Amino acid sequence: MTYEFILAEKPGHGVGLIRLNRPKALNALSPDLMAELGAALKAFDADPEVGCILLTGNERAFAAGADIKAMAHAGAVEMLKNDLISVWETIHHITKPVIAAVSGFCLGGGCELAMSCDLIVASESAQFGQPEINLGIIPGFGGTQRLTHAIGKGLAMEMVLADRRLSAEEAQAYGLVNHIFPVETYLDEATKLAAKIAGQAPLAVRLAKEAVNKAFELSLREGLQHERRLFQMLFATADQKEGMAAFVAKRPAHWTGQ
Ligand code: CAA
């Protein structure tokens, strides 16, 4: 499928690569772009050749936020009726891991989109922020919630109230970012990480992602119970038999996703 505001490709090794592609607008997340992103995410989630999804922008901008020009004249009733933000929720229903490869501006909805991914690989130039307060609004796609879970209340407050930006180094120190690489190599490194994940047993990967995400929603007791059920369920898979047989036979495992 061809898109206008994103590029989707399969560079091999089980990776599904999506590039946000509105460079002149610093990849501002317009409703049309978000609709295409939702469609591409769903297509890769359903594609048996894809084991891990990589979401990126370009060197200058991952995304500078929701498209301000597209919503500048909107009223509350229009925002409510059209519910432009609900398509953004698609990423939360994707069962395969999604890695954000972030360089340059990662602001507002861009930061929220990156935080909706499962891991973040950053370039040295990445800059994270929630500058909505400068526009007379607040984050609308989870910024106040995900940021607070990720980096704690004090710093989240400063970012949301005073447009405090985080450098890549700071974001890594606060646990938001997994790895930092030079601008020239961050995408290759993120692709390697995606390929590594895509090379694991697909059902175990899927349930591992589900289990970790439940830690944000359930009490510790409920989360532990949920994890145990998923763990037990994996003993019904051919990949569990294969993985353990391969270990015992000292040979590589061959996953079938069954
Ligand atoms: N929406 C629409 N267009 C945007 C945009 C956005 N979020 N961010 C940048 N652009 C456009 C600019 O209007 C400009 O377009 P023109 O050439 O047609 O004028 C182009 O991208 C390049 O931007 P700048 O000239 O401003 O580039 P700069 O290097 O001087 O500044 C920047 C870069 C600091 C990122 C600045 O563009 C900026 O502050 N952007 C807005 C960031 C922001 O406030 N994001 C939050 C949006 S609201 C939101 O996301 C709500 C939510 O939670 C869902």
Tab-separated table of C-alpha atoms and ligand atoms in Angstrom:
chain	number	residue	atom	x	y	z
A	1	MET	CA	0.000	0.000	0.000
A	2	THR	CA	1.271	3.498	-0.783
A	3	TYR	CA	0.848	6.408	1.565
A	4	GLU	CA	1.147	10.186	1.196
A	5	PHE	CA	2.446	11.261	4.599
A	6	ILE	CA	4.417	8.218	5.724
A	7	LEU	CA	6.706	5.663	4.115
A	8	ALA	CA	6.359	1.983	4.991
A	9	GLU	CA	8.875	-0.657	4.012
A	10	LYS	CA	10.259	-4.011	5.053
A	11	PRO	CA	14.069	-3.755	5.158
A	12	GLY	CA	14.366	-7.466	6.022
A	13	HIS	CA	15.104	-9.510	9.164
A	14	GLY	CA	11.453	-9.271	10.239
A	15	VAL	CA	11.450	-5.485	10.630
A	16	GLY	CA	8.544	-3.285	9.526
A	17	LEU	CA	9.833	0.271	9.123
A	18	ILE	CA	7.503	3.276	9.181
A	19	ARG	CA	8.913	6.753	8.488
A	20	LEU	CA	6.857	9.857	9.247
A	21	ASN	CA	7.245	11.879	6.084
A	22	ARG	CA	6.179	15.519	6.296
A	23	PRO	CA	9.706	16.964	6.528
A	24	LYS	CA	8.718	20.569	5.692
A	25	ALA	CA	6.323	20.611	8.649
A	26	LEU	CA	8.808	18.810	10.939
A	27	ASN	CA	6.536	15.767	10.707
A	28	ALA	CA	3.637	17.547	12.421
A	29	LEU	CA	1.061	14.867	13.131
A	30	SER	CA	-1.900	15.862	10.996
A	31	PRO	CA	-5.140	13.841	11.079
A	32	ASP	CA	-4.340	12.375	7.636
A	33	LEU	CA	-0.834	11.364	8.710
A	34	MET	CA	-2.205	9.751	11.869
A	35	ALA	CA	-4.826	7.851	9.865
A	36	GLU	CA	-2.081	6.507	7.588
A	37	LEU	CA	0.108	5.660	10.566
A	38	GLY	CA	-2.756	3.726	12.138
A	39	ALA	CA	-3.313	1.790	8.908
A	40	ALA	CA	0.402	0.995	8.506
A	41	LEU	CA	0.732	-0.145	12.123
A	42	LYS	CA	-2.259	-2.461	11.740
A	43	ALA	CA	-0.932	-3.827	8.440
A	44	PHE	CA	2.471	-4.673	9.967
A	45	ASP	CA	0.798	-6.124	13.058
A	46	ALA	CA	-1.095	-8.530	10.794
A	47	ASP	CA	1.900	-9.303	8.549
A	48	PRO	CA	3.544	-12.661	9.438
A	49	GLU	CA	6.827	-11.484	7.871
A	50	VAL	CA	7.084	-8.688	10.459
A	51	GLY	CA	8.156	-9.417	14.019
A	52	CYS	CA	8.980	-5.913	15.235
A	53	ILE	CA	7.924	-2.447	14.056
A	54	LEU	CA	10.292	0.516	13.873
A	55	LEU	CA	8.805	4.021	13.850
A	56	THR	CA	10.988	6.948	12.896
A	57	GLY	CA	11.026	10.441	11.416
A	58	ASN	CA	14.132	12.055	9.973
A	59	GLU	CA	17.355	13.447	11.445
A	60	ARG	CA	15.858	16.890	12.130
A	61	ALA	CA	12.545	15.804	13.604
A	62	PHE	CA	10.860	12.687	14.864
A	63	ALA	CA	7.746	14.869	15.107
A	64	ALA	CA	7.185	18.435	16.370
A	65	GLY	CA	3.750	17.565	17.732
A	66	ALA	CA	0.154	17.482	16.627
A	67	ASP	CA	-0.508	19.712	13.628
A	68	ILE	CA	-1.175	23.105	15.197
A	69	LYS	CA	-2.405	24.594	11.924
A	70	ALA	CA	-4.976	21.825	11.541
A	71	MET	CA	-6.510	22.490	14.959
A	72	ALA	CA	-5.929	26.230	15.425
A	73	HIS	CA	-9.542	27.144	14.639
A	74	ALA	CA	-11.240	24.080	16.056
A	75	GLY	CA	-13.876	24.425	18.762
A	76	ALA	CA	-14.389	22.084	21.694
A	77	VAL	CA	-17.557	20.618	20.162
A	78	GLU	CA	-15.722	19.892	16.905
A	79	MET	CA	-12.803	18.338	18.801
A	80	LEU	CA	-15.274	16.202	20.747
A	81	LYS	CA	-17.445	15.201	17.783
A	82	ASN	CA	-14.640	14.456	15.343
A	83	ASP	CA	-12.573	12.899	18.112
A	84	LEU	CA	-9.431	13.330	16.039
A	85	ILE	CA	-7.341	11.896	18.824
A	86	SER	CA	-9.038	8.456	18.893
A	87	VAL	CA	-7.118	7.279	15.810
A	88	TRP	CA	-3.944	7.947	17.827
A	89	GLU	CA	-5.071	5.109	20.128
A	90	THR	CA	-4.342	2.536	17.396
A	91	ILE	CA	-0.745	2.230	18.553
A	92	HIS	CA	-1.933	1.010	21.957
A	93	HIS	CA	-3.630	-1.996	20.310
A	94	ILE	CA	-0.597	-3.161	18.360
A	95	THR	CA	0.492	-6.572	19.662
A	96	LYS	CA	4.028	-6.556	18.212
A	97	PRO	CA	6.785	-4.478	19.807
A	98	VAL	CA	7.150	-0.971	18.399
A	99	ILE	CA	10.505	0.824	18.694
A	100	ALA	CA	10.715	4.599	18.243
A	101	ALA	CA	13.947	5.758	16.585
A	102	VAL	CA	14.067	9.430	17.553
A	103	SER	CA	16.280	12.219	16.242
A	104	GLY	CA	15.865	15.969	16.560
A	105	PHE	CA	12.566	17.459	17.722
A	106	CYS	CA	10.346	15.070	19.648
A	107	LEU	CA	7.768	17.481	21.005
A	108	GLY	CA	4.161	17.498	22.152
A	109	GLY	CA	2.259	14.748	20.351
A	110	GLY	CA	5.616	13.576	18.946
A	111	CYS	CA	6.917	12.929	22.451
A	112	GLU	CA	3.615	11.280	23.348
A	113	LEU	CA	3.822	9.073	20.253
A	114	ALA	CA	7.400	8.051	21.105
A	115	MET	CA	6.326	7.255	24.663
A	116	SER	CA	3.505	5.097	23.281
A	117	CYS	CA	6.162	2.897	21.687
A	118	ASP	CA	7.748	0.077	23.677
A	119	LEU	CA	11.365	1.231	23.480
A	120	ILE	CA	13.066	4.437	22.404
A	121	VAL	CA	16.410	4.609	20.597
A	122	ALA	CA	17.618	8.189	20.275
A	123	SER	CA	20.204	10.085	18.300
A	124	GLU	CA	22.497	12.499	20.150
A	125	SER	CA	20.423	15.396	18.784
A	126	ALA	CA	17.076	14.184	20.130
A	127	GLN	CA	15.145	16.707	22.189
A	128	PHE	CA	12.075	15.685	24.194
A	129	GLY	CA	9.438	18.132	25.378
A	130	GLN	CA	5.767	18.849	26.036
A	131	PRO	CA	5.489	22.517	24.978
A	132	GLU	CA	1.670	22.585	24.714
A	133	ILE	CA	1.481	25.105	27.569
A	134	ASN	CA	2.924	27.716	25.173
A	135	LEU	CA	-0.192	27.246	23.021
A	136	GLY	CA	-2.657	27.636	25.873
A	137	ILE	CA	-3.422	23.899	26.024
A	138	ILE	CA	-2.087	20.780	27.743
A	139	PRO	CA	-0.881	17.459	26.282
A	140	GLY	CA	-3.833	15.485	24.905
A	141	PHE	CA	-2.375	12.087	24.093
A	142	GLY	CA	-1.061	10.870	27.401
A	143	GLY	CA	1.840	13.263	28.023
A	144	THR	CA	0.809	14.141	31.556
A	145	GLN	CA	0.304	10.454	32.394
A	146	ARG	CA	3.089	8.570	30.573
A	147	LEU	CA	5.739	11.159	31.356
A	148	THR	CA	4.860	11.078	35.053
A	149	HIS	CA	5.054	7.260	35.092
A	150	ALA	CA	8.356	7.335	33.195
A	151	ILE	CA	10.317	10.142	34.844
A	152	GLY	CA	8.465	11.065	38.038
A	153	LYS	CA	6.199	13.905	39.090
A	154	GLY	CA	8.637	16.763	39.622
A	155	LEU	CA	10.314	16.636	36.242
A	156	ALA	CA	7.063	15.826	34.420
A	157	MET	CA	5.482	18.878	36.047
A	158	GLU	CA	8.360	21.076	34.935
A	159	MET	CA	8.141	19.774	31.369
A	160	VAL	CA	4.373	20.254	31.182
A	161	LEU	CA	4.178	23.569	33.089
A	162	ALA	CA	7.395	25.301	32.038
A	163	ASP	CA	8.323	23.659	28.721
A	164	ARG	CA	11.463	22.108	30.172
A	165	ARG	CA	13.102	20.115	27.367
A	166	LEU	CA	15.199	16.989	27.872
A	167	SER	CA	18.324	16.273	25.863
A	168	ALA	CA	18.898	12.701	24.729
A	169	GLU	CA	21.381	12.244	27.572
A	170	GLU	CA	18.942	13.541	30.176
A	171	ALA	CA	16.121	11.415	28.751
A	172	GLN	CA	18.335	8.345	29.037
A	173	ALA	CA	19.387	9.227	32.581
A	174	TYR	CA	15.696	9.507	33.565
A	175	GLY	CA	14.821	6.165	31.943
A	176	LEU	CA	12.827	7.467	28.976
A	177	VAL	CA	15.381	6.412	26.374
A	178	ASN	CA	17.024	2.984	26.011
A	179	HIS	CA	20.057	3.896	23.887
A	180	ILE	CA	21.745	6.932	22.374
A	181	PHE	CA	23.801	6.764	19.169
A	182	PRO	CA	25.330	9.335	16.818
A	183	VAL	CA	22.925	10.840	14.276
A	184	GLU	CA	24.674	8.907	11.499
A	185	THR	CA	24.025	5.484	13.063
A	186	TYR	CA	20.959	5.703	15.333
A	187	LEU	CA	18.585	4.276	12.709
A	188	ASP	CA	20.904	1.378	11.843
A	189	GLU	CA	21.302	0.578	15.534
A	190	ALA	CA	17.549	0.765	16.107
A	191	THR	CA	17.052	-1.513	13.096
A	192	LYS	CA	19.505	-4.034	14.588
A	193	LEU	CA	17.577	-4.006	17.866
A	194	ALA	CA	14.279	-4.452	15.996
A	195	ALA	CA	15.769	-7.364	14.028
A	196	LYS	CA	16.980	-8.982	17.246
A	197	ILE	CA	13.481	-8.807	18.742
A	198	ALA	CA	11.932	-9.995	15.469
A	199	GLY	CA	14.204	-13.053	15.652
A	200	GLN	CA	12.675	-14.252	18.935
A	201	ALA	CA	9.676	-16.577	19.346
A	202	PRO	CA	6.721	-14.457	18.158
A	203	LEU	CA	4.136	-15.581	20.718
A	204	ALA	CA	6.564	-15.161	23.616
A	205	VAL	CA	7.425	-11.666	22.328
A	206	ARG	CA	3.760	-10.758	22.108
A	207	LEU	CA	2.926	-11.975	25.605
A	208	ALA	CA	6.096	-10.425	27.072
A	209	LYS	CA	5.027	-7.034	25.700
A	210	GLU	CA	1.538	-7.528	27.085
A	211	ALA	CA	2.849	-8.529	30.505
A	212	VAL	CA	5.221	-5.565	30.864
A	213	ASN	CA	2.506	-3.115	29.788
A	214	LYS	CA	0.110	-4.561	32.370
A	215	ALA	CA	2.522	-3.355	35.057
A	216	PHE	CA	1.207	0.161	34.345
A	217	GLU	CA	-2.446	-0.802	34.665
A	218	LEU	CA	-2.775	-3.469	37.359
A	219	SER	CA	-1.902	-3.728	41.027
A	220	LEU	CA	1.276	-5.740	41.722
A	221	ARG	CA	-0.826	-8.721	42.845
A	222	GLU	CA	-3.011	-8.669	39.728
A	223	GLY	CA	0.023	-8.108	37.532
A	224	LEU	CA	1.841	-11.103	39.006
A	225	GLN	CA	-1.238	-13.287	38.483
A	226	HIS	CA	-1.586	-12.079	34.914
A	227	GLU	CA	2.080	-12.773	34.217
A	228	ARG	CA	1.786	-16.307	35.615
A	229	ARG	CA	-1.199	-17.114	33.363
A	230	LEU	CA	0.698	-15.889	30.292
A	231	PHE	CA	3.783	-17.850	31.358
A	232	GLN	CA	1.704	-21.032	31.748
A	233	MET	CA	-0.065	-20.411	28.437
A	234	LEU	CA	3.245	-20.393	26.576
A	235	PHE	CA	3.707	-24.073	27.516
A	236	ALA	CA	0.934	-24.775	25.001
A	237	THR	CA	3.090	-23.477	22.148
A	238	ALA	CA	5.307	-25.407	19.758
A	239	ASP	CA	7.921	-22.680	20.208
A	240	GLN	CA	8.282	-23.477	23.924
A	241	LYS	CA	8.944	-27.154	23.051
A	242	GLU	CA	11.361	-26.103	20.305
A	243	GLY	CA	13.173	-23.510	22.440
A	244	MET	CA	13.796	-25.909	25.295
A	245	ALA	CA	14.671	-28.836	22.988
A	246	ALA	CA	17.146	-26.602	21.159
A	247	PHE	CA	18.750	-25.551	24.453
A	248	VAL	CA	19.154	-29.169	25.548
A	249	ALA	CA	20.516	-30.230	22.121
A	250	LYS	CA	22.877	-27.195	22.070
A	251	ARG	CA	21.550	-26.001	18.700
A	252	PRO	CA	19.812	-22.783	17.564
A	253	ALA	CA	16.026	-22.758	17.895
A	254	HIS	CA	13.814	-22.519	14.808
A	255	TRP	CA	10.659	-20.622	15.706
A	256	THR	CA	7.397	-21.258	13.894
A	257	GLY	CA	5.182	-18.873	15.818
A	258	GLN	CA	2.897	-21.777	16.713
B	1	CAA	N1	2.217	21.864	13.701
B	1	CAA	C1	2.178	22.421	12.471
B	1	CAA	N2	3.263	22.903	11.849
B	1	CAA	C2	4.450	22.840	12.504
B	1	CAA	C3	4.547	22.293	13.789
B	1	CAA	C4	3.373	21.765	14.386
B	1	CAA	N3	3.377	21.177	15.594
B	1	CAA	N4	5.849	22.374	14.187
B	1	CAA	C5	6.518	22.962	13.176
B	1	CAA	N5	5.670	23.247	12.164
B	1	CAA	C6	6.001	23.866	10.890
B	1	CAA	C7	6.225	25.368	11.050
B	1	CAA	O1	4.995	26.069	11.059
B	1	CAA	C8	7.064	25.661	9.830
B	1	CAA	O2	6.199	25.703	8.708
B	1	CAA	P1	6.344	26.926	7.641
B	1	CAA	O3	7.720	26.715	7.034
B	1	CAA	O4	5.217	26.676	6.692
B	1	CAA	O5	6.245	28.191	8.425
B	1	CAA	C9	7.911	24.405	9.676
B	1	CAA	O6	7.229	23.378	10.416
B	1	CAA	C10	9.311	24.543	10.279
B	1	CAA	O7	9.167	25.006	11.619
B	1	CAA	P2	9.922	26.290	12.198
B	1	CAA	O8	10.163	27.289	11.116
B	1	CAA	O9	9.175	26.752	13.398
B	1	CAA	O10	11.321	25.614	12.589
B	1	CAA	P3	12.293	26.054	13.774
B	1	CAA	O11	13.533	25.229	13.606
B	1	CAA	O12	12.446	27.532	13.829
B	1	CAA	O13	11.556	25.615	15.124
B	1	CAA	C11	10.330	24.093	16.569
B	1	CAA	C12	11.312	24.256	15.372
B	1	CAA	C13	10.988	24.604	17.839
B	1	CAA	C14	10.022	22.613	16.702
B	1	CAA	C15	9.050	24.916	16.272
B	1	CAA	O14	8.576	24.601	14.963
B	1	CAA	C16	7.938	24.644	17.238
B	1	CAA	O15	7.954	25.147	18.336
B	1	CAA	N6	6.924	23.826	16.805
B	1	CAA	C17	5.750	23.568	17.607
B	1	CAA	C18	6.034	22.595	18.751
B	1	CAA	C19	4.781	22.413	19.569
B	1	CAA	O16	4.266	23.336	20.162
B	1	CAA	N7	4.283	21.156	19.620
B	1	CAA	C20	3.065	20.818	20.337
B	1	CAA	C21	1.883	20.784	19.381
B	1	CAA	S1	0.330	20.578	20.195
B	1	CAA	C22	0.221	18.932	20.543
B	1	CAA	O17	1.077	18.144	20.214
B	1	CAA	C23	-1.021	18.500	21.275
B	1	CAA	C24	-1.017	17.101	21.780
B	1	CAA	O18	-0.573	16.827	22.866
B	1	CAA	C25	-1.650	16.027	20.983
